[in-house]
Amino acid sequence: MSSVLPTFPELIDSKSRYQAKSALYSRVPRTLAYFSTITIAILPFFAIALLAVPWQQVSMGNGKVIAYAPENRLQTVEAPISGRLAQWHVTEGQEVKQGDPLVELADIDPDIISRLRRQYQALQVSLEASEEALQISKRNLGRQRTLAEKGLSSQRAYELAQIEVAKFESEVSSARADLAEMEVKLSRQQSQTIQADRDGIVMRILAPQGGIMVSAGEALAVLVPDTEDRAVEMYISGNDLPLVQPGRKVRLQFEGWPAVQFTGWPSVAIGTFGGTVRFVDQADDGKGNYRILVFPDPEEPDWPSAQFLRQGVRTVGWVLLDEVRLGWELWRRLNGFPVTVSGSTASFEKEKGTE
């Protein structure tokens, strides 16, 4: 079998094509080379940034807006007596002032107030009679003492006079207690028109109108008092609890309020508000989280008015901890280490534990 050998020009042409293909395959794309050059150029700056750029460590938590003073929180209007719900004087969402009528109750027995008044008057008469008898017995005791000192009366008569005074004193005390109890009963029965204890807004009516029967202590409505005394109730992880003490600064983002929070750089945050930790609960909520109370920071801009920042508005908060370098923070997160604590904070906790 015969074979045809390639000529010399053909060999040269084949080698040229092979070299051309190899050069084409080994050529680096211009875009990739451009980005590789930029990456290599910025690596030193990135390393410097890791060592020099500060990073603010935080402890993040969720919560809501509340009123700090208990009397300014949501109040439940309860029925002081058992009776029939006669008429509502307010509707849901209505603003009320202190003393405004809210609801009127009608007693089941229409004659109970008149009977209580008669009993009250009878107790008053009984008390007056007991007090008069006590005064007479005291004067008799004085006479018996004088006669006994002069030898004109026996010691037995003097002792009987003392017993009589003690008896009437007991009757007076009992009559006064009965009269006070009757005053309370009469006052409760006369409180058939329930009034608002504070300025506020009727949030919800729990008992419908229509002559239904209600028991004493039954909830009738919910009132939200008017107040500017607000705080944030926030829960944080127990892992961060040793680092959170009263006085720590906090950044707050309120629900419905546009905001952008940069975790590591709170100074460039937009739309957040400042606060300070007032106190930390001594026990958890059963799930390993601890409640902290955050007050407005007097050195920061005021929080939104109560018209927009109402009780119950959900909140996201960042408790500002120690400041570290960006490289340390990246290394800590990659290794899963807890946030750091400064020497001053550690010494504070040590001194507090030794007290």
CSV table of C-alpha atoms in Angstrom, one decimal:
chain,number,residue,atom,x,y,z
A,1,MET,CA,0.0,0.0,0.0
A,2,SER,CA,1.5,3.2,-1.1
A,3,SER,CA,1.4,6.5,1.0
A,4,VAL,CA,1.7,10.0,-0.1
A,5,LEU,CA,4.2,12.0,1.9
A,6,PRO,CA,3.4,15.7,2.5
A,7,THR,CA,5.7,18.2,0.7
A,8,PHE,CA,7.8,20.7,2.6
A,9,PRO,CA,5.4,23.7,1.9
A,10,GLU,CA,2.5,21.7,3.2
A,11,LEU,CA,4.4,21.0,6.5
A,12,ILE,CA,5.2,24.7,6.9
A,13,ASP,CA,1.6,25.7,6.4
A,14,SER,CA,0.3,23.1,8.9
A,15,LYS,CA,2.8,24.4,11.6
A,16,SER,CA,1.6,28.0,11.0
A,17,ARG,CA,-2.0,27.0,11.5
A,18,TYR,CA,-1.2,25.1,14.7
A,19,GLN,CA,0.7,28.1,16.1
A,20,ALA,CA,-2.1,30.5,15.2
A,21,LYS,CA,-4.7,28.3,17.0
A,22,SER,CA,-2.5,28.0,20.1
A,23,ALA,CA,-2.0,31.7,20.2
A,24,LEU,CA,-5.8,32.2,19.9
A,25,TYR,CA,-6.5,29.8,22.7
A,26,SER,CA,-3.9,31.2,25.1
A,27,ARG,CA,-4.9,34.8,24.6
A,28,VAL,CA,-6.5,36.3,27.8
A,29,PRO,CA,-9.7,38.3,27.3
A,30,ARG,CA,-9.2,42.0,27.6
A,31,THR,CA,-12.1,42.4,30.1
A,32,LEU,CA,-10.7,39.7,32.4
A,33,ALA,CA,-7.3,41.2,32.2
A,34,TYR,CA,-8.7,44.6,33.1
A,35,PHE,CA,-10.5,43.4,36.2
A,36,SER,CA,-7.6,41.3,37.3
A,37,THR,CA,-5.3,44.4,37.2
A,38,ILE,CA,-7.8,46.4,39.2
A,39,THR,CA,-8.2,43.6,41.8
A,40,ILE,CA,-4.5,43.3,42.3
A,41,ALA,CA,-4.2,47.1,42.6
A,42,ILE,CA,-6.9,47.5,45.3
A,43,LEU,CA,-5.7,44.5,47.4
A,44,PRO,CA,-3.3,46.7,49.4
A,45,PHE,CA,-6.0,49.3,50.0
A,46,PHE,CA,-8.4,46.5,51.2
A,47,ALA,CA,-5.8,45.2,53.6
A,48,ILE,CA,-5.2,48.7,55.0
A,49,ALA,CA,-9.0,49.1,55.3
A,50,LEU,CA,-9.3,45.9,57.4
A,51,LEU,CA,-6.7,47.3,59.8
A,52,ALA,CA,-7.8,50.9,59.9
A,53,VAL,CA,-11.5,51.2,59.3
A,54,PRO,CA,-13.6,51.2,62.5
A,55,TRP,CA,-16.6,49.0,63.0
A,56,GLN,CA,-19.3,49.5,65.7
A,57,GLN,CA,-20.5,46.2,67.2
A,58,VAL,CA,-24.2,46.0,68.1
A,59,SER,CA,-26.7,43.8,69.8
A,60,MET,CA,-29.9,43.7,67.7
A,61,GLY,CA,-33.4,43.3,69.2
A,62,ASN,CA,-37.1,43.8,68.4
A,63,GLY,CA,-39.7,45.4,70.5
A,64,LYS,CA,-42.5,47.9,70.6
A,65,VAL,CA,-43.4,51.4,71.9
A,66,ILE,CA,-45.0,51.6,75.3
A,67,ALA,CA,-45.8,54.2,77.9
A,68,TYR,CA,-43.3,54.1,80.8
A,69,ALA,CA,-45.7,55.2,83.6
A,70,PRO,CA,-48.3,52.4,84.3
A,71,GLU,CA,-51.1,55.0,84.5
A,72,ASN,CA,-50.4,56.0,80.9
A,73,ARG,CA,-50.7,52.6,79.4
A,74,LEU,CA,-53.7,50.9,78.0
A,75,GLN,CA,-56.5,51.0,80.5
A,76,THR,CA,-59.5,48.6,80.8
A,77,VAL,CA,-62.7,50.3,81.9
A,78,GLU,CA,-64.5,47.8,84.2
A,79,ALA,CA,-68.0,47.7,85.6
A,80,PRO,CA,-68.0,48.8,89.3
A,81,ILE,CA,-71.3,47.1,90.0
A,82,SER,CA,-73.4,44.3,88.5
A,83,GLY,CA,-76.3,45.5,86.5
A,84,ARG,CA,-77.8,46.2,83.1
A,85,LEU,CA,-75.9,48.1,80.4
A,86,ALA,CA,-78.2,51.0,79.7
A,87,GLN,CA,-76.4,53.4,77.3
A,88,TRP,CA,-73.1,54.2,75.8
A,89,HIS,CA,-72.1,57.8,75.6
A,90,VAL,CA,-69.0,57.3,73.4
A,91,THR,CA,-68.0,55.4,70.3
A,92,GLU,CA,-64.7,53.8,69.2
A,93,GLY,CA,-62.0,56.3,68.3
A,94,GLN,CA,-63.7,59.1,70.1
A,95,GLU,CA,-61.5,61.5,72.2
A,96,VAL,CA,-62.6,62.0,75.8
A,97,LYS,CA,-61.5,64.2,78.6
A,98,GLN,CA,-61.2,63.3,82.3
A,99,GLY,CA,-64.6,63.2,83.8
A,100,ASP,CA,-66.6,62.6,80.6
A,101,PRO,CA,-69.3,60.0,80.8
A,102,LEU,CA,-68.5,56.7,79.1
A,103,VAL,CA,-71.3,54.3,79.8
A,104,GLU,CA,-74.4,54.2,82.0
A,105,LEU,CA,-75.4,51.1,84.0
A,106,ALA,CA,-78.8,50.4,85.5
A,107,ASP,CA,-79.2,48.3,88.6
A,108,ILE,CA,-81.2,45.2,88.5
A,109,ASP,CA,-83.2,46.3,91.6
A,110,PRO,CA,-84.5,49.9,91.0
A,111,ASP,CA,-85.2,50.4,94.8
A,112,ILE,CA,-81.8,49.3,96.1
A,113,ILE,CA,-80.4,52.8,96.4
A,114,SER,CA,-83.4,54.0,98.5
A,115,ARG,CA,-83.0,51.0,100.8
A,116,LEU,CA,-79.3,51.6,101.2
A,117,ARG,CA,-79.9,55.2,102.0
A,118,ARG,CA,-82.4,54.2,104.7
A,119,GLN,CA,-79.9,51.7,106.2
A,120,TYR,CA,-77.2,54.4,106.1
A,121,GLN,CA,-79.4,56.9,108.0
A,122,ALA,CA,-80.2,54.2,110.6
A,123,LEU,CA,-76.5,53.5,111.1
A,124,GLN,CA,-75.9,57.2,111.5
A,125,VAL,CA,-78.5,57.4,114.3
A,126,SER,CA,-77.1,54.3,115.9
A,127,LEU,CA,-73.6,55.8,115.8
A,128,GLU,CA,-74.8,59.0,117.4
A,129,ALA,CA,-76.5,57.1,120.2
A,130,SER,CA,-73.4,55.0,120.9
A,131,GLU,CA,-71.2,58.1,121.0
A,132,GLU,CA,-73.6,59.9,123.4
A,133,ALA,CA,-73.7,56.8,125.7
A,134,LEU,CA,-69.9,56.7,125.6
A,135,GLN,CA,-69.7,60.3,126.7
A,136,ILE,CA,-72.1,59.6,129.6
A,137,SER,CA,-70.1,56.5,130.7
A,138,LYS,CA,-66.9,58.5,130.6
A,139,ARG,CA,-68.4,61.2,132.9
A,140,ASN,CA,-69.7,58.5,135.2
A,141,LEU,CA,-66.2,56.9,135.3
A,142,GLY,CA,-64.7,60.3,136.3
A,143,ARG,CA,-67.2,60.6,139.2
A,144,GLN,CA,-66.6,57.1,140.4
A,145,ARG,CA,-62.8,57.7,140.3
A,146,THR,CA,-63.2,60.9,142.4
A,147,LEU,CA,-65.6,59.1,144.9
A,148,ALA,CA,-63.2,56.1,145.2
A,149,GLU,CA,-60.3,58.4,146.0
A,150,LYS,CA,-62.3,60.1,148.8
A,151,GLY,CA,-63.5,56.7,150.1
A,152,LEU,CA,-67.2,57.5,149.3
A,153,SER,CA,-67.6,54.7,146.7
A,154,SER,CA,-66.5,51.1,146.5
A,155,GLN,CA,-63.7,49.8,144.2
A,156,ARG,CA,-66.3,47.5,142.6
A,157,ALA,CA,-68.4,50.5,141.4
A,158,TYR,CA,-65.3,52.1,139.8
A,159,GLU,CA,-64.4,48.8,138.0
A,160,LEU,CA,-68.0,48.5,136.6
A,161,ALA,CA,-67.7,52.1,135.3
A,162,GLN,CA,-64.5,51.1,133.5
A,163,ILE,CA,-66.2,48.1,132.0
A,164,GLU,CA,-69.1,50.2,130.8
A,165,VAL,CA,-66.7,52.7,129.1
A,166,ALA,CA,-64.9,49.9,127.3
A,167,LYS,CA,-68.2,48.4,126.2
A,168,PHE,CA,-69.5,51.7,124.6
A,169,GLU,CA,-66.1,52.3,123.0
A,170,SER,CA,-66.4,48.9,121.3
A,171,GLU,CA,-69.9,49.8,120.1
A,172,VAL,CA,-68.8,53.1,118.7
A,173,SER,CA,-66.0,51.4,116.8
A,174,SER,CA,-68.3,48.8,115.4
A,175,ALA,CA,-70.9,51.4,114.4
A,176,ARG,CA,-68.3,53.5,112.6
A,177,ALA,CA,-67.1,50.4,110.7
A,178,ASP,CA,-70.6,49.5,109.6
A,179,LEU,CA,-71.2,53.1,108.5
A,180,ALA,CA,-68.0,53.1,106.4
A,181,GLU,CA,-69.0,49.9,104.8
A,182,MET,CA,-72.4,51.2,104.0
A,183,GLU,CA,-70.9,54.3,102.5
A,184,VAL,CA,-68.8,52.2,100.1
A,185,LYS,CA,-71.9,50.2,99.1
A,186,LEU,CA,-73.9,53.3,98.5
A,187,SER,CA,-71.1,55.0,96.6
A,188,ARG,CA,-70.8,51.9,94.3
A,189,GLN,CA,-74.4,51.8,93.6
A,190,GLN,CA,-74.5,55.5,92.8
A,191,SER,CA,-71.6,55.0,90.4
A,192,GLN,CA,-73.9,53.9,87.6
A,193,THR,CA,-72.4,56.4,85.2
A,194,ILE,CA,-68.8,55.4,84.5
A,195,GLN,CA,-66.5,58.3,83.7
A,196,ALA,CA,-63.1,58.6,82.1
A,197,ASP,CA,-60.3,58.7,84.6
A,198,ARG,CA,-57.9,60.4,82.1
A,199,ASP,CA,-57.8,62.2,78.8
A,200,GLY,CA,-57.5,59.8,76.0
A,201,ILE,CA,-59.1,57.9,73.1
A,202,VAL,CA,-61.7,55.1,73.3
A,203,MET,CA,-59.8,52.4,71.5
A,204,ARG,CA,-62.3,49.5,71.7
A,205,ILE,CA,-65.8,48.9,73.1
A,206,LEU,CA,-66.0,45.4,74.5
A,207,ALA,CA,-69.7,45.2,75.6
A,208,PRO,CA,-72.4,46.0,73.1
A,209,GLN,CA,-75.4,48.1,73.9
A,210,GLY,CA,-78.8,46.6,74.2
A,211,GLY,CA,-79.6,46.0,77.8
A,212,ILE,CA,-77.2,43.1,78.4
A,213,MET,CA,-76.3,42.1,81.9
A,214,VAL,CA,-72.8,42.7,83.2
A,215,SER,CA,-71.0,41.6,86.3
A,216,ALA,CA,-68.9,43.7,88.7
A,217,GLY,CA,-65.4,43.8,87.3
A,218,GLU,CA,-66.3,42.9,83.8
A,219,ALA,CA,-64.3,44.7,81.1
A,220,LEU,CA,-66.4,47.2,79.1
A,221,ALA,CA,-64.0,49.2,77.0
A,222,VAL,CA,-60.3,49.9,76.4
A,223,LEU,CA,-59.0,53.5,76.8
A,224,VAL,CA,-55.7,54.8,75.5
A,225,PRO,CA,-54.5,57.8,77.6
A,226,ASP,CA,-53.0,60.8,76.0
A,227,THR,CA,-49.3,61.0,76.9
A,228,GLU,CA,-45.9,61.9,75.6
A,229,ASP,CA,-44.2,59.7,78.1
A,230,ARG,CA,-43.0,57.0,75.8
A,231,ALA,CA,-40.3,54.3,75.9
A,232,VAL,CA,-39.3,51.2,73.9
A,233,GLU,CA,-39.6,47.8,75.3
A,234,MET,CA,-37.1,45.6,73.5
A,235,TYR,CA,-35.8,42.1,73.8
A,236,ILE,CA,-32.2,41.1,73.3
A,237,SER,CA,-30.4,37.7,73.2
A,238,GLY,CA,-29.0,36.4,76.4
A,239,ASN,CA,-25.7,36.0,74.7
A,240,ASP,CA,-25.3,39.7,74.5
A,241,LEU,CA,-26.7,40.4,78.0
A,242,PRO,CA,-23.3,40.9,79.8
A,243,LEU,CA,-22.4,43.7,77.4
A,244,VAL,CA,-25.7,45.7,77.8
A,245,GLN,CA,-25.8,48.0,80.8
A,246,PRO,CA,-27.9,51.0,81.6
A,247,GLY,CA,-26.6,54.0,79.8
A,248,ARG,CA,-25.7,52.3,76.5
A,249,LYS,CA,-26.6,54.1,73.4
A,250,VAL,CA,-29.3,52.7,71.1
A,251,ARG,CA,-30.4,53.3,67.5
A,252,LEU,CA,-34.1,52.7,66.9
A,253,GLN,CA,-36.1,52.2,63.7
A,254,PHE,CA,-39.8,52.6,64.1
A,255,GLU,CA,-42.3,50.7,61.9
A,256,GLY,CA,-43.7,52.8,59.2
A,257,TRP,CA,-40.9,55.4,59.5
A,258,PRO,CA,-38.5,55.3,56.5
A,259,ALA,CA,-35.0,54.6,57.6
A,260,VAL,CA,-31.7,53.1,56.5
A,261,GLN,CA,-29.4,51.7,59.3
A,262,PHE,CA,-25.8,50.9,58.6
A,263,THR,CA,-24.9,48.4,61.4
A,264,GLY,CA,-21.2,49.1,61.6
A,265,TRP,CA,-21.5,52.8,61.1
A,266,PRO,CA,-24.4,54.3,63.0
A,267,SER,CA,-23.2,57.8,62.4
A,268,VAL,CA,-24.3,57.5,58.7
A,269,ALA,CA,-27.7,56.1,59.5
A,270,ILE,CA,-30.8,57.8,58.0
A,271,GLY,CA,-34.2,57.9,59.6
A,272,THR,CA,-33.3,56.3,62.9
A,273,PHE,CA,-33.6,57.8,66.4
A,274,GLY,CA,-31.4,57.8,69.4
A,275,GLY,CA,-32.1,56.3,72.8
A,276,THR,CA,-30.4,55.1,75.9
A,277,VAL,CA,-30.9,51.9,78.0
A,278,ARG,CA,-32.7,52.7,81.2
A,279,PHE,CA,-32.6,49.2,82.8
A,280,VAL,CA,-32.3,45.5,82.0
A,281,ASP,CA,-34.7,42.9,83.5
A,282,GLN,CA,-33.2,40.5,86.0
A,283,ALA,CA,-34.9,37.4,84.5
A,284,ASP,CA,-35.5,36.2,81.0
A,285,ASP,CA,-38.9,35.8,79.2
A,286,GLY,CA,-38.7,32.0,79.3
A,287,LYS,CA,-37.0,31.8,75.9
A,288,GLY,CA,-33.5,33.1,76.8
A,289,ASN,CA,-34.3,36.7,75.8
A,290,TYR,CA,-34.1,39.6,78.2
A,291,ARG,CA,-36.2,42.7,78.2
A,292,ILE,CA,-34.6,46.2,78.2
A,293,LEU,CA,-36.3,49.5,78.4
A,294,VAL,CA,-35.0,52.3,76.1
A,295,PHE,CA,-35.7,56.0,76.8
A,296,PRO,CA,-35.2,58.9,74.3
A,297,ASP,CA,-31.7,60.2,74.3
A,298,PRO,CA,-31.7,63.9,75.3
A,299,GLU,CA,-28.6,64.5,73.1
A,300,GLU,CA,-30.4,63.3,70.0
A,301,PRO,CA,-33.3,64.7,68.0
A,302,ASP,CA,-36.8,64.1,69.5
A,303,TRP,CA,-38.8,61.0,68.6
A,304,PRO,CA,-41.8,61.5,66.4
A,305,SER,CA,-44.9,62.9,68.1
A,306,ALA,CA,-47.5,60.7,69.7
A,307,GLN,CA,-49.8,61.3,66.7
A,308,PHE,CA,-47.4,59.1,64.6
A,309,LEU,CA,-45.5,57.1,67.3
A,310,ARG,CA,-48.4,55.4,69.1
A,311,GLN,CA,-48.3,52.7,71.7
A,312,GLY,CA,-47.7,49.3,70.2
A,313,VAL,CA,-45.7,50.4,67.2
A,314,ARG,CA,-43.1,47.7,66.4
A,315,THR,CA,-39.5,48.7,66.7
A,316,VAL,CA,-36.1,47.4,65.7
A,317,GLY,CA,-33.2,48.5,67.8
A,318,TRP,CA,-29.4,48.3,67.8
A,319,VAL,CA,-27.6,48.6,71.1
A,320,LEU,CA,-24.2,50.1,70.4
A,321,LEU,CA,-21.4,48.1,72.0
A,322,ASP,CA,-17.6,48.5,71.6
A,323,GLU,CA,-15.8,49.8,68.5
A,324,VAL,CA,-13.4,47.4,66.8
A,325,ARG,CA,-11.5,47.3,63.5
A,326,LEU,CA,-13.3,45.9,60.4
A,327,GLY,CA,-10.7,43.1,60.0
A,328,TRP,CA,-11.3,42.0,63.6
A,329,GLU,CA,-15.1,41.9,63.0
A,330,LEU,CA,-14.8,39.8,59.8
A,331,TRP,CA,-12.4,37.4,61.6
A,332,ARG,CA,-14.8,37.2,64.6
A,333,ARG,CA,-17.8,36.4,62.5
A,334,LEU,CA,-16.0,33.8,60.4
A,335,ASN,CA,-15.0,32.0,63.6
A,336,GLY,CA,-18.4,32.5,65.3
A,337,PHE,CA,-16.9,34.3,68.3
A,338,PRO,CA,-19.1,36.6,70.5
A,339,VAL,CA,-18.8,40.3,70.4
A,340,THR,CA,-15.9,41.8,72.4
A,341,VAL,CA,-16.0,43.7,75.7
A,342,SER,CA,-13.7,46.5,76.5
A,343,GLY,CA,-11.5,46.5,79.6
A,344,SER,CA,-13.4,49.3,81.2
A,345,THR,CA,-16.7,47.4,80.8
A,346,ALA,CA,-15.1,44.2,82.2
A,347,SER,CA,-13.8,46.0,85.2
A,348,PHE,CA,-17.2,47.6,85.7
A,349,GLU,CA,-18.9,44.2,85.8
A,350,LYS,CA,-16.2,42.8,88.1
A,351,GLU,CA,-16.7,45.7,90.6
A,352,LYS,CA,-20.4,45.3,90.4
A,353,GLY,CA,-20.2,41.6,91.1
A,354,THR,CA,-18.0,42.1,94.2
A,355,GLU,CA,-20.3,44.7,95.8
